[in-house]
Amino acid sequence: MEHDVSLKFRQQLLLIDENLVAEDLAALKFLCTDLLPFRKLESAKSAVDIFQLLIAAEYLNEEDTFLVAELLYRMKCHSLLKKLGYTKEKVQECLPKKGRVSPYRQMLYELSENITNEMLKDIIFLLQNHLPKRRIIVSALELLIILEKKGLLTENNVQMLEEVCMNVSPDLLETVNSYKRGKVCLPQQENTLPVKESSVSHTRGIRVFTSPQETSIKSVGSNVKDSKAVNLTQGFAEMNLELPGKFNDVENESKKMTSYKMDRPHRGFCLVINNVKFDRSLQERKGSCKDAGELERVFTWLGLDVRTYTDLTSQEIKNLMQTWQRLQDHKDRDCFICCILSHGESGAIYGKDEELVSIRTIMSHFTAKQCPQLAEKPKLFFIQACQGKEIQCPVYVEADARIPDLSYMQRSVSPSESIPEEADFLLGMATIDGYVSFRHIQQGAWYIQALCSKLQLLVPRGEDILSILTEVNEDVSRRVDRLGTKKQMPQPAYTLRRKFIFPIPRDPPPSQQH
């Protein structure tokens, strides 16, 4: 029996290793720097090598796999948690007592995630007198390790980091400042397990650290009584500890948000992908062309250059995202918007070939690293598609989902897991995870029609996008209530750092131009 448990444990680790790429391995090494000797980490060629080191150091065994779960959580590999029997919410719950990655290490890792390639070049230029002359530095993690080795960066000395952030991108400075506030406001505690020697740094910091990035994914609330909706909303932010004293003032300060810059030569591009007809078993999405037309009219009115694409396969969608990712014209534009109308499942949408494309994959093309021209600019994605199984509904209403079968037993994916864990994204979903969204075959989808209606009503009043989406929630919930037995509640998730407010157009809204 003991042999079986040990075998299953190692099989789990092997499966995780098979799902990690080179960048993930580098992240694992970095996050384990305070736990394992650096020379051993440097020689590790795979995640399995690191797991073996953790086992040998008695940080990891078949009875306690939490450290691996924490590492995956920190790396945002949430889909791999299930291989260890964890969920993102369960890891968050256990972090205050069992977390091993120090606040200092978390801060550095988060910082590296937000440093774009252009920023990295600038930082290397600023620090060139402190860096090896002939070494080509290819990542922010590598740079941070070099600074630690040289003693220029330690748990108690982040001055050089602050100076660099201030010169390259002041927005990065908030991550460092949040770490410093945490050190000042909370008494230092010893970790409950011994920290192994490391040639880079010795960390005896606080076991709990709630970083700005982890708390920045928020959901726009609603009055939905469904337990799944409540759990989904609760899972958007990591709330490890109630912090005493002035640390709570940070939240109040963050509410005094400035607005995104919206005065560049052009407003931005808006893509509308409208999948109506499908190749095999999925039904034609009647009424969707009305939605696509309405989106085009409203976003054109708001000053965006709208491009509409109809009936794309899964590969065509991926290729399209790559094309727009590489576009240099984003440089002179304020924002980027993408609307997708299709059938869907949890965390994914269907191409016309009835193959799924994950929403996270679509959005990840536009991170600061992948699309530097859109760095620090708001990127909005609106998805009209079901996120779960179909329910019976009147003949004049259709659901944007495949007829349920065993494939629905797949792991559900919440909007917070679909959205890239870096700043300046918003994902507006037509429905919460696990539920259908409805589309009238003549009048269009409830969500898209409500979104277009509220944009036309509230943009002229100067409302920001989150306030508008709250009104969309209210609108859609009332439409559902009229039908009696059917419910739909949109679910926005976002990592916006500022208010997103469309400049008020000179022309009247499209609805008033007829």
Coordinates of C-alpha atoms in Angstrom, one line a residue:
M1 CA 0.0 0.0 0.0
E2 CA 2.8 2.4 0.9
H3 CA 4.5 1.6 -2.4
D4 CA 1.3 2.5 -4.3
V5 CA 1.1 5.8 -2.5
S6 CA 4.7 6.6 -3.3
L7 CA 4.2 5.6 -6.9
K8 CA 1.1 7.8 -7.3
F9 CA 3.0 10.7 -5.7
R10 CA 5.8 10.5 -8.2
Q11 CA 3.4 10.0 -11.1
Q12 CA 1.7 13.3 -10.0
L13 CA 5.0 15.1 -10.1
L14 CA 5.9 13.6 -13.4
L15 CA 2.6 14.8 -14.9
I16 CA 3.3 18.3 -13.7
D17 CA 6.8 18.2 -15.1
E18 CA 5.4 17.2 -18.5
N19 CA 3.1 20.3 -18.5
L20 CA 5.8 22.8 -17.7
V21 CA 7.9 24.7 -20.3
A22 CA 11.4 26.3 -20.1
E23 CA 10.1 29.5 -18.6
D24 CA 8.2 27.6 -15.9
L25 CA 11.4 25.8 -15.0
A26 CA 13.2 29.1 -14.6
A27 CA 10.4 30.4 -12.4
L28 CA 10.5 27.2 -10.2
K29 CA 14.2 27.7 -9.7
F30 CA 13.8 31.3 -8.7
L31 CA 10.9 30.7 -6.3
C32 CA 13.0 27.9 -4.6
T33 CA 16.1 30.1 -4.3
D34 CA 15.6 30.6 -0.5
L35 CA 14.9 26.9 0.1
L36 CA 17.7 25.1 -1.8
P37 CA 21.4 25.7 -2.4
F38 CA 21.7 27.8 -5.6
R39 CA 24.5 25.6 -7.1
K40 CA 22.1 22.6 -7.0
L41 CA 19.3 24.7 -8.5
E42 CA 21.5 25.8 -11.3
S43 CA 22.2 22.2 -12.3
A44 CA 18.6 21.2 -12.4
K45 CA 17.5 20.4 -16.0
S46 CA 13.8 19.8 -15.3
A47 CA 11.0 20.3 -12.8
V48 CA 11.5 16.7 -11.7
D49 CA 15.1 17.5 -10.7
I50 CA 13.8 20.3 -8.5
F51 CA 11.1 18.1 -7.0
Q52 CA 13.8 15.6 -6.2
L53 CA 15.9 18.2 -4.4
L54 CA 12.8 19.3 -2.4
I55 CA 12.2 15.7 -1.4
A56 CA 15.8 15.2 -0.3
A57 CA 15.6 18.5 1.7
E58 CA 12.4 17.1 3.4
Y59 CA 10.2 19.9 2.1
L60 CA 8.1 17.6 0.0
N61 CA 6.7 14.1 0.5
E62 CA 3.7 12.0 -0.5
E63 CA 1.8 13.1 2.6
D64 CA 2.4 16.8 2.1
T65 CA 2.5 18.2 -1.4
F66 CA 1.5 21.7 -0.5
L67 CA 4.9 23.3 -1.4
V68 CA 4.5 22.2 -5.1
A69 CA 0.9 23.5 -5.0
E70 CA 2.1 26.8 -3.7
L71 CA 4.8 27.0 -6.4
L72 CA 2.3 26.3 -9.1
Y73 CA -0.1 28.9 -7.6
R74 CA 2.7 31.5 -7.5
M75 CA 3.5 30.7 -11.1
K76 CA -0.2 31.0 -12.1
C77 CA -0.3 27.4 -13.3
H78 CA -3.7 27.0 -11.7
S79 CA -4.9 24.2 -14.1
L80 CA -2.1 21.9 -12.8
L81 CA -3.3 22.2 -9.1
K82 CA -5.9 19.6 -9.7
K83 CA -3.2 17.0 -10.3
L84 CA -2.3 17.3 -6.6
G85 CA -5.9 17.5 -5.5
Y86 CA -5.9 21.2 -4.9
T87 CA -7.9 24.1 -6.2
K88 CA -6.8 27.8 -6.3
E89 CA -9.1 28.6 -3.4
K90 CA -7.8 25.7 -1.3
V91 CA -4.2 26.9 -1.8
Q92 CA -5.2 30.5 -0.8
E93 CA -6.8 29.1 2.3
C94 CA -3.7 27.2 3.4
L95 CA -1.1 29.8 2.5
P96 CA -1.2 31.7 5.9
K97 CA -0.1 28.6 7.8
K98 CA 1.8 26.6 5.2
G99 CA 3.2 29.1 2.7
R100 CA 7.0 28.8 2.2
V101 CA 7.8 31.3 -0.5
S102 CA 8.9 34.4 1.3
P103 CA 7.3 37.9 0.8
Y104 CA 10.7 39.1 -0.6
R105 CA 10.8 36.3 -3.2
Q106 CA 7.2 36.8 -4.1
M107 CA 7.8 40.5 -4.6
L108 CA 10.8 39.9 -6.9
Y109 CA 8.9 37.3 -8.9
E110 CA 5.9 39.5 -9.4
L111 CA 8.2 42.3 -10.5
S112 CA 9.8 40.1 -13.1
E113 CA 6.4 39.2 -14.5
N114 CA 5.6 42.9 -15.1
I115 CA 9.0 43.8 -16.6
T116 CA 8.6 43.9 -20.4
N117 CA 11.4 43.2 -22.8
E118 CA 11.8 46.9 -23.5
M119 CA 11.9 47.7 -19.8
L120 CA 14.5 44.9 -19.3
K121 CA 16.8 46.5 -22.0
D122 CA 16.5 49.9 -20.2
I123 CA 17.3 48.3 -16.8
I124 CA 20.4 46.5 -18.2
F125 CA 21.6 49.8 -19.7
L126 CA 21.2 51.6 -16.4
L127 CA 23.0 48.9 -14.5
Q128 CA 25.6 48.0 -17.0
N129 CA 28.5 48.9 -14.7
H130 CA 27.3 46.4 -12.2
L131 CA 26.6 43.5 -14.6
P132 CA 29.0 40.9 -16.1
K133 CA 30.6 42.4 -19.3
R134 CA 30.2 39.5 -21.7
R135 CA 27.0 37.9 -20.4
I136 CA 23.8 38.2 -22.4
I137 CA 20.9 38.6 -19.9
V138 CA 17.7 37.3 -21.5
S139 CA 15.2 37.5 -18.6
A140 CA 14.2 39.7 -15.6
L141 CA 14.6 36.6 -13.3
E142 CA 18.2 36.2 -14.5
L143 CA 18.9 39.8 -13.9
L144 CA 17.5 39.7 -10.4
I145 CA 19.6 36.6 -9.5
I146 CA 22.8 38.4 -10.7
L147 CA 22.0 41.4 -8.5
E148 CA 21.4 39.1 -5.5
K149 CA 24.7 37.3 -6.1
K150 CA 26.5 40.6 -6.1
G151 CA 24.9 41.6 -2.9
L152 CA 23.2 44.6 -4.6
L153 CA 19.7 43.3 -3.8
T154 CA 18.7 41.7 -0.5
E155 CA 15.6 41.2 1.6
N156 CA 16.5 44.3 3.6
N157 CA 18.0 46.4 0.8
V158 CA 15.9 47.1 -2.2
Q159 CA 17.2 50.6 -2.8
M160 CA 18.8 49.9 -6.2
L161 CA 15.5 48.2 -7.3
E162 CA 13.5 51.3 -6.3
E163 CA 15.8 53.6 -8.2
V164 CA 15.7 51.4 -11.3
C165 CA 11.9 51.1 -11.2
M166 CA 11.5 54.9 -10.8
N167 CA 13.6 55.5 -13.9
V168 CA 12.1 52.8 -16.1
S169 CA 8.5 52.6 -15.1
P170 CA 7.1 54.2 -11.9
D171 CA 4.2 51.7 -12.0
L172 CA 6.7 48.9 -11.0
L173 CA 7.6 50.8 -7.9
E174 CA 4.2 50.1 -6.3
T175 CA 5.1 46.4 -6.1
V176 CA 8.3 47.2 -4.2
N177 CA 6.6 49.7 -2.0
S178 CA 3.9 47.2 -1.1
Y179 CA 6.6 44.8 0.0
K180 CA 8.2 47.5 2.2
R181 CA 4.9 48.4 3.8
G182 CA 4.4 44.8 4.7
K183 CA 7.7 44.6 6.4
V184 CA 7.1 47.8 8.4
C185 CA 3.5 46.9 9.5
L186 CA 3.9 43.3 10.4
P187 CA 6.2 41.8 13.0
Q188 CA 8.8 39.4 11.6
Q189 CA 8.2 35.8 12.3
E190 CA 10.2 32.7 12.0
N191 CA 9.1 30.1 9.4
T192 CA 7.7 27.0 11.0
L193 CA 10.1 24.8 9.1
P194 CA 13.9 25.4 8.8
V195 CA 15.0 27.4 5.8
K196 CA 17.9 25.6 4.0
E197 CA 21.1 27.5 3.3
S198 CA 21.3 29.4 0.0
S199 CA 24.2 31.1 -1.6
V200 CA 22.0 33.9 -2.7
S201 CA 20.1 35.1 0.3
H202 CA 18.7 34.1 3.7
T203 CA 15.1 34.8 4.2
R204 CA 13.4 34.9 7.6
G205 CA 10.5 37.0 6.6
I206 CA 6.8 36.9 7.1
R207 CA 5.0 33.8 5.9
V208 CA 2.1 35.8 4.5
F209 CA 2.3 38.3 1.7
T210 CA -0.6 39.6 -0.3
S211 CA 0.8 41.3 -3.4
P212 CA -0.9 44.0 -5.4
Q213 CA -1.0 41.6 -8.4
E214 CA -2.8 38.9 -6.5
T215 CA -5.4 41.2 -5.0
S216 CA -5.9 43.2 -8.2
I217 CA -8.2 40.7 -9.9
K218 CA -11.6 41.7 -8.9
S219 CA -15.1 40.9 -9.8
V220 CA -18.1 43.2 -10.3
G221 CA -20.6 42.2 -7.7
S222 CA -24.1 41.0 -8.1
N223 CA -27.0 39.7 -6.0
V224 CA -26.9 36.2 -7.5
K225 CA -27.8 33.7 -4.8
D226 CA -26.3 30.8 -6.6
S227 CA -23.5 29.3 -4.5
K228 CA -21.3 28.7 -7.5
A229 CA -21.5 32.4 -8.4
V230 CA -20.6 33.3 -4.8
N231 CA -17.7 31.0 -4.7
L232 CA -16.4 32.2 -8.0
T233 CA -16.5 35.8 -6.9
Q234 CA -14.7 34.9 -3.6
G235 CA -12.0 33.2 -5.6
F236 CA -10.9 36.3 -7.5
A237 CA -8.7 37.7 -4.8
E238 CA -6.3 36.3 -2.3
M239 CA -7.3 37.4 1.2
N240 CA -4.7 35.7 3.4
L241 CA -4.8 38.0 6.5
E242 CA -6.4 41.0 7.9
L243 CA -3.6 43.5 8.2
P244 CA -3.5 45.8 11.2
G245 CA -3.0 49.5 11.4
K246 CA -2.1 51.7 8.4
F247 CA -1.7 48.8 6.0
N248 CA -5.4 48.9 5.4
D249 CA -5.0 52.4 4.2
V250 CA -3.4 51.1 1.1
E251 CA -6.8 49.9 -0.1
N252 CA -8.3 53.3 0.5
E253 CA -5.5 55.0 -1.4
S254 CA -6.0 52.6 -4.3
K255 CA -9.6 53.8 -4.6
K256 CA -8.4 57.2 -5.6
M257 CA -7.6 55.9 -9.0
T258 CA -6.5 58.1 -11.9
S259 CA -7.8 57.4 -15.4
Y260 CA -6.0 55.8 -18.3
K261 CA -4.6 58.2 -20.9
M262 CA -7.1 58.5 -23.7
D263 CA -5.7 61.3 -25.8
R264 CA -3.4 59.6 -28.3
P265 CA -3.8 60.2 -32.1
H266 CA -6.2 57.2 -32.4
R267 CA -8.5 55.5 -30.0
G268 CA -7.6 51.9 -30.8
F269 CA -8.7 48.8 -32.7
C270 CA -11.7 46.7 -31.9
L271 CA -11.9 43.2 -33.3
V272 CA -15.3 41.5 -33.6
I273 CA -15.2 37.7 -34.2
N274 CA -18.6 36.5 -35.1
N275 CA -19.0 32.7 -35.4
V276 CA -22.5 31.9 -36.7
K277 CA -22.3 28.6 -38.6
F278 CA -20.4 25.5 -37.5
D279 CA -19.1 22.5 -39.3
R280 CA -20.7 19.6 -37.4
S281 CA -23.1 19.3 -34.5
L282 CA -23.2 22.9 -33.1
Q283 CA -26.3 24.8 -34.1
E284 CA -26.3 28.0 -36.1
R285 CA -26.2 31.0 -33.8
K286 CA -29.2 32.9 -35.2
G287 CA -29.4 36.5 -34.1
S288 CA -25.6 36.8 -33.7
C289 CA -25.2 39.0 -36.8
K290 CA -27.4 41.6 -35.1
D291 CA -25.0 41.6 -32.1
A292 CA -22.0 41.9 -34.4
G293 CA -23.6 44.9 -36.2
E294 CA -24.5 46.6 -33.0
L295 CA -21.0 46.2 -31.6
E296 CA -19.5 47.6 -34.8
R297 CA -21.8 50.7 -34.6
V298 CA -21.3 51.4 -30.9
F299 CA -17.5 51.0 -30.9
T300 CA -17.1 53.0 -34.1
W301 CA -19.2 55.7 -32.4
L302 CA -16.7 55.5 -29.5
G303 CA -13.8 56.2 -31.9
L304 CA -12.4 52.7 -32.5
D305 CA -11.4 51.2 -35.8
V306 CA -13.6 48.1 -35.9
R307 CA -12.7 45.0 -37.9
T308 CA -15.2 42.2 -38.1
Y309 CA -14.4 38.5 -38.9
T310 CA -17.0 35.8 -39.5
D311 CA -16.9 32.1 -39.0
L312 CA -13.3 31.5 -38.1
T313 CA -11.8 28.1 -37.3
S314 CA -9.9 27.6 -34.1
Q315 CA -6.6 27.9 -35.9
E316 CA -7.7 31.0 -37.8
I317 CA -8.6 32.6 -34.4
K318 CA -5.1 31.8 -33.1
N319 CA -3.5 33.1 -36.3
L320 CA -5.6 36.3 -36.1
M321 CA -4.5 37.0 -32.6
Q322 CA -0.8 36.5 -33.6
T323 CA -1.3 39.0 -36.5
W324 CA -2.8 41.7 -34.2
Q325 CA -0.2 41.0 -31.5
R326 CA 2.6 41.9 -33.9
L327 CA 0.9 45.1 -35.2
Q328 CA 3.0 48.1 -34.8
D329 CA 0.1 50.5 -35.2
H330 CA -1.0 49.9 -31.6
K331 CA 1.7 52.4 -30.6
D332 CA -0.3 55.5 -31.3
R333 CA -3.5 54.1 -29.9
D334 CA -5.1 54.3 -26.4
C335 CA -6.5 50.8 -26.0
F336 CA -7.4 47.5 -27.6
I337 CA -10.8 45.8 -27.6
C338 CA -11.8 42.3 -28.7
C339 CA -15.3 40.9 -28.9
I340 CA -16.0 37.2 -29.5
L341 CA -19.4 35.8 -30.3
S342 CA -19.5 32.0 -30.5
H343 CA -20.5 28.8 -28.7
G344 CA -18.4 27.9 -25.7
E345 CA -17.5 25.8 -22.8
S346 CA -15.8 26.5 -19.5
G347 CA -12.9 28.9 -20.1
A348 CA -13.0 28.5 -23.9
I349 CA -14.8 29.3 -27.1
Y350 CA -15.4 27.2 -30.2
G351 CA -14.1 27.9 -33.7
K352 CA -16.3 27.0 -36.6
D353 CA -14.5 23.7 -36.8
E354 CA -15.9 23.0 -33.3
E355 CA -12.4 22.9 -31.8
L356 CA -12.0 24.8 -28.5
V357 CA -9.6 27.8 -28.0
S358 CA -9.0 28.8 -24.4
I359 CA -9.8 32.4 -23.6
R360 CA -6.6 32.7 -21.7
T361 CA -4.6 31.7 -24.8
I362 CA -6.4 34.4 -26.8
M363 CA -5.8 37.1 -24.2
S364 CA -2.2 36.1 -23.5
H365 CA -1.2 37.3 -27.0
F366 CA -1.6 40.9 -25.7
T367 CA 0.4 40.8 -22.5
A368 CA 3.1 43.5 -22.2
K369 CA 5.8 40.9 -23.1
Q370 CA 4.0 39.6 -26.1
C371 CA 2.7 42.9 -27.4
P372 CA 4.9 45.8 -26.0
Q373 CA 3.0 48.4 -28.1
L374 CA 0.0 47.8 -25.8
A375 CA 2.0 47.8 -22.5
E376 CA 0.3 49.8 -19.7
K377 CA -2.7 50.4 -22.0
P378 CA -6.1 48.9 -21.2
K379 CA -7.1 45.8 -23.1
L380 CA -10.8 44.8 -23.0
F381 CA -12.2 41.5 -24.0
F382 CA -16.0 40.7 -24.2
I383 CA -17.1 37.1 -24.7
Q384 CA -20.6 36.1 -25.7
A385 CA -20.6 32.4 -25.2
C386 CA -21.9 29.8 -22.8
Q387 CA -19.5 28.6 -20.1
G388 CA -21.3 25.4 -19.2
K389 CA -24.2 23.0 -20.0
E390 CA -27.4 23.9 -21.7
I391 CA -30.7 24.2 -19.9
Q392 CA -34.1 23.8 -21.4
C393 CA -35.6 27.1 -22.6
P394 CA -38.5 28.5 -24.7
V395 CA -38.3 28.0 -28.5
Y396 CA -37.6 31.7 -29.1
V397 CA -34.5 31.6 -26.9
E398 CA -31.3 29.6 -27.7
A399 CA -28.3 28.9 -25.5
D400 CA -24.8 29.4 -26.7
A401 CA -23.6 25.9 -25.7
R402 CA -23.1 22.4 -27.1
I403 CA -25.7 19.8 -26.0
P404 CA -24.3 18.5 -22.7
D405 CA -22.4 15.2 -22.7
L406 CA -19.6 13.6 -20.8
S407 CA -17.1 16.2 -22.1
Y408 CA -18.7 18.7 -19.7
M409 CA -17.1 16.8 -16.9
Q410 CA -13.9 18.8 -17.7
R411 CA -12.5 21.1 -15.0
S412 CA -14.4 24.4 -14.9
V413 CA -12.4 27.5 -15.5
S414 CA -13.3 30.8 -13.8
P415 CA -12.8 34.2 -15.5
S416 CA -10.1 35.0 -13.0
E417 CA -8.1 32.0 -14.4
S418 CA -8.7 33.0 -18.0
I419 CA -7.4 36.5 -17.5
P420 CA -3.6 37.0 -17.7
E421 CA -2.2 37.8 -14.3
E422 CA -0.7 41.1 -15.2
A423 CA -2.1 44.6 -15.2
D424 CA -4.4 46.4 -17.6
F425 CA -6.8 43.6 -18.6
L426 CA -10.6 43.4 -18.4
L427 CA -12.6 40.3 -19.3
G428 CA -16.3 40.7 -19.6
M429 CA -18.1 37.3 -19.7
A430 CA -21.7 36.9 -20.7
T431 CA -22.3 34.5 -17.9
I432 CA -20.6 33.0 -14.8
D433 CA -18.6 29.8 -15.1
G434 CA -20.7 26.7 -15.5
Y435 CA -23.8 28.4 -16.9
V436 CA -25.4 29.1 -20.2
S437 CA -25.9 32.5 -21.8
F438 CA -28.9 33.3 -23.8
R439 CA -29.5 34.8 -27.3
H440 CA -32.7 35.8 -28.8
I441 CA -32.8 34.5 -32.4
Q442 CA -34.0 37.9 -33.7
Q443 CA -33.1 40.5 -31.1
G444 CA -29.6 39.1 -30.3
A445 CA -27.8 38.1 -27.1
W446 CA -29.0 39.6 -23.8
Y447 CA -25.5 40.4 -22.7
I448 CA -24.3 42.1 -26.0
Q449 CA -27.5 44.1 -26.3
A450 CA -27.3 45.2 -22.7
L451 CA -23.6 46.1 -23.1
C452 CA -24.3 48.2 -26.2
S453 CA -27.3 49.9 -24.7
K454 CA -25.4 50.8 -21.5
L455 CA -22.4 52.1 -23.3
Q456 CA -24.6 54.4 -25.3
L457 CA -26.4 55.6 -22.2
L458 CA -23.6 56.0 -19.7
V459 CA -20.5 57.0 -21.8
P460 CA -22.0 60.4 -22.4
R461 CA -22.4 60.7 -18.6
G462 CA -18.7 60.1 -18.1
E463 CA -19.1 56.7 -16.3
D464 CA -16.1 54.4 -16.2
I465 CA -16.2 50.9 -17.7
L466 CA -16.7 49.0 -14.4
S467 CA -19.7 51.2 -13.4
I468 CA -21.1 50.5 -16.9
L469 CA -20.6 46.7 -16.5
T470 CA -22.4 46.8 -13.1
E471 CA -25.4 48.4 -14.9
V472 CA -25.1 45.6 -17.5
N473 CA -25.3 43.0 -14.7
E474 CA -28.5 44.7 -13.5
D475 CA -30.0 44.9 -17.0
V476 CA -29.3 41.2 -17.8
S477 CA -30.6 40.0 -14.4
R478 CA -33.9 41.8 -15.0
R479 CA -34.3 40.4 -18.5
V480 CA -33.9 36.9 -17.0
D481 CA -36.3 37.6 -14.2
R482 CA -39.0 38.3 -16.8
L483 CA -38.7 34.8 -18.1
G484 CA -39.2 33.3 -14.7
T485 CA -37.2 30.1 -14.6
K486 CA -34.0 31.2 -16.4
K487 CA -31.1 33.2 -15.0
Q488 CA -28.1 34.7 -16.5
M489 CA -25.5 36.9 -14.7
P490 CA -22.5 38.4 -16.5
Q491 CA -19.2 38.0 -14.8
P492 CA -16.5 40.6 -15.3
A493 CA -12.9 40.1 -14.0
Y494 CA -10.2 42.7 -14.3
T495 CA -6.6 43.8 -13.5
L496 CA -7.1 47.4 -14.4
R497 CA -4.9 49.8 -12.5
R498 CA -6.9 52.9 -13.3
K499 CA -10.3 54.0 -14.3
F500 CA -11.1 53.3 -18.0
I501 CA -13.3 56.2 -19.3
F502 CA -14.2 56.6 -22.9
P503 CA -14.0 60.2 -24.1
I504 CA -17.5 61.5 -24.8
P505 CA -18.2 61.3 -28.6
R506 CA -19.3 64.4 -30.4
D507 CA -22.0 62.6 -32.3
P508 CA -25.2 61.3 -30.6
P509 CA -25.3 57.5 -29.9
P510 CA -26.2 55.2 -32.8
S511 CA -29.6 54.5 -31.2
Q512 CA -30.5 58.2 -31.5
Q513 CA -29.3 58.6 -35.1
H514 CA -32.3 57.0 -36.7

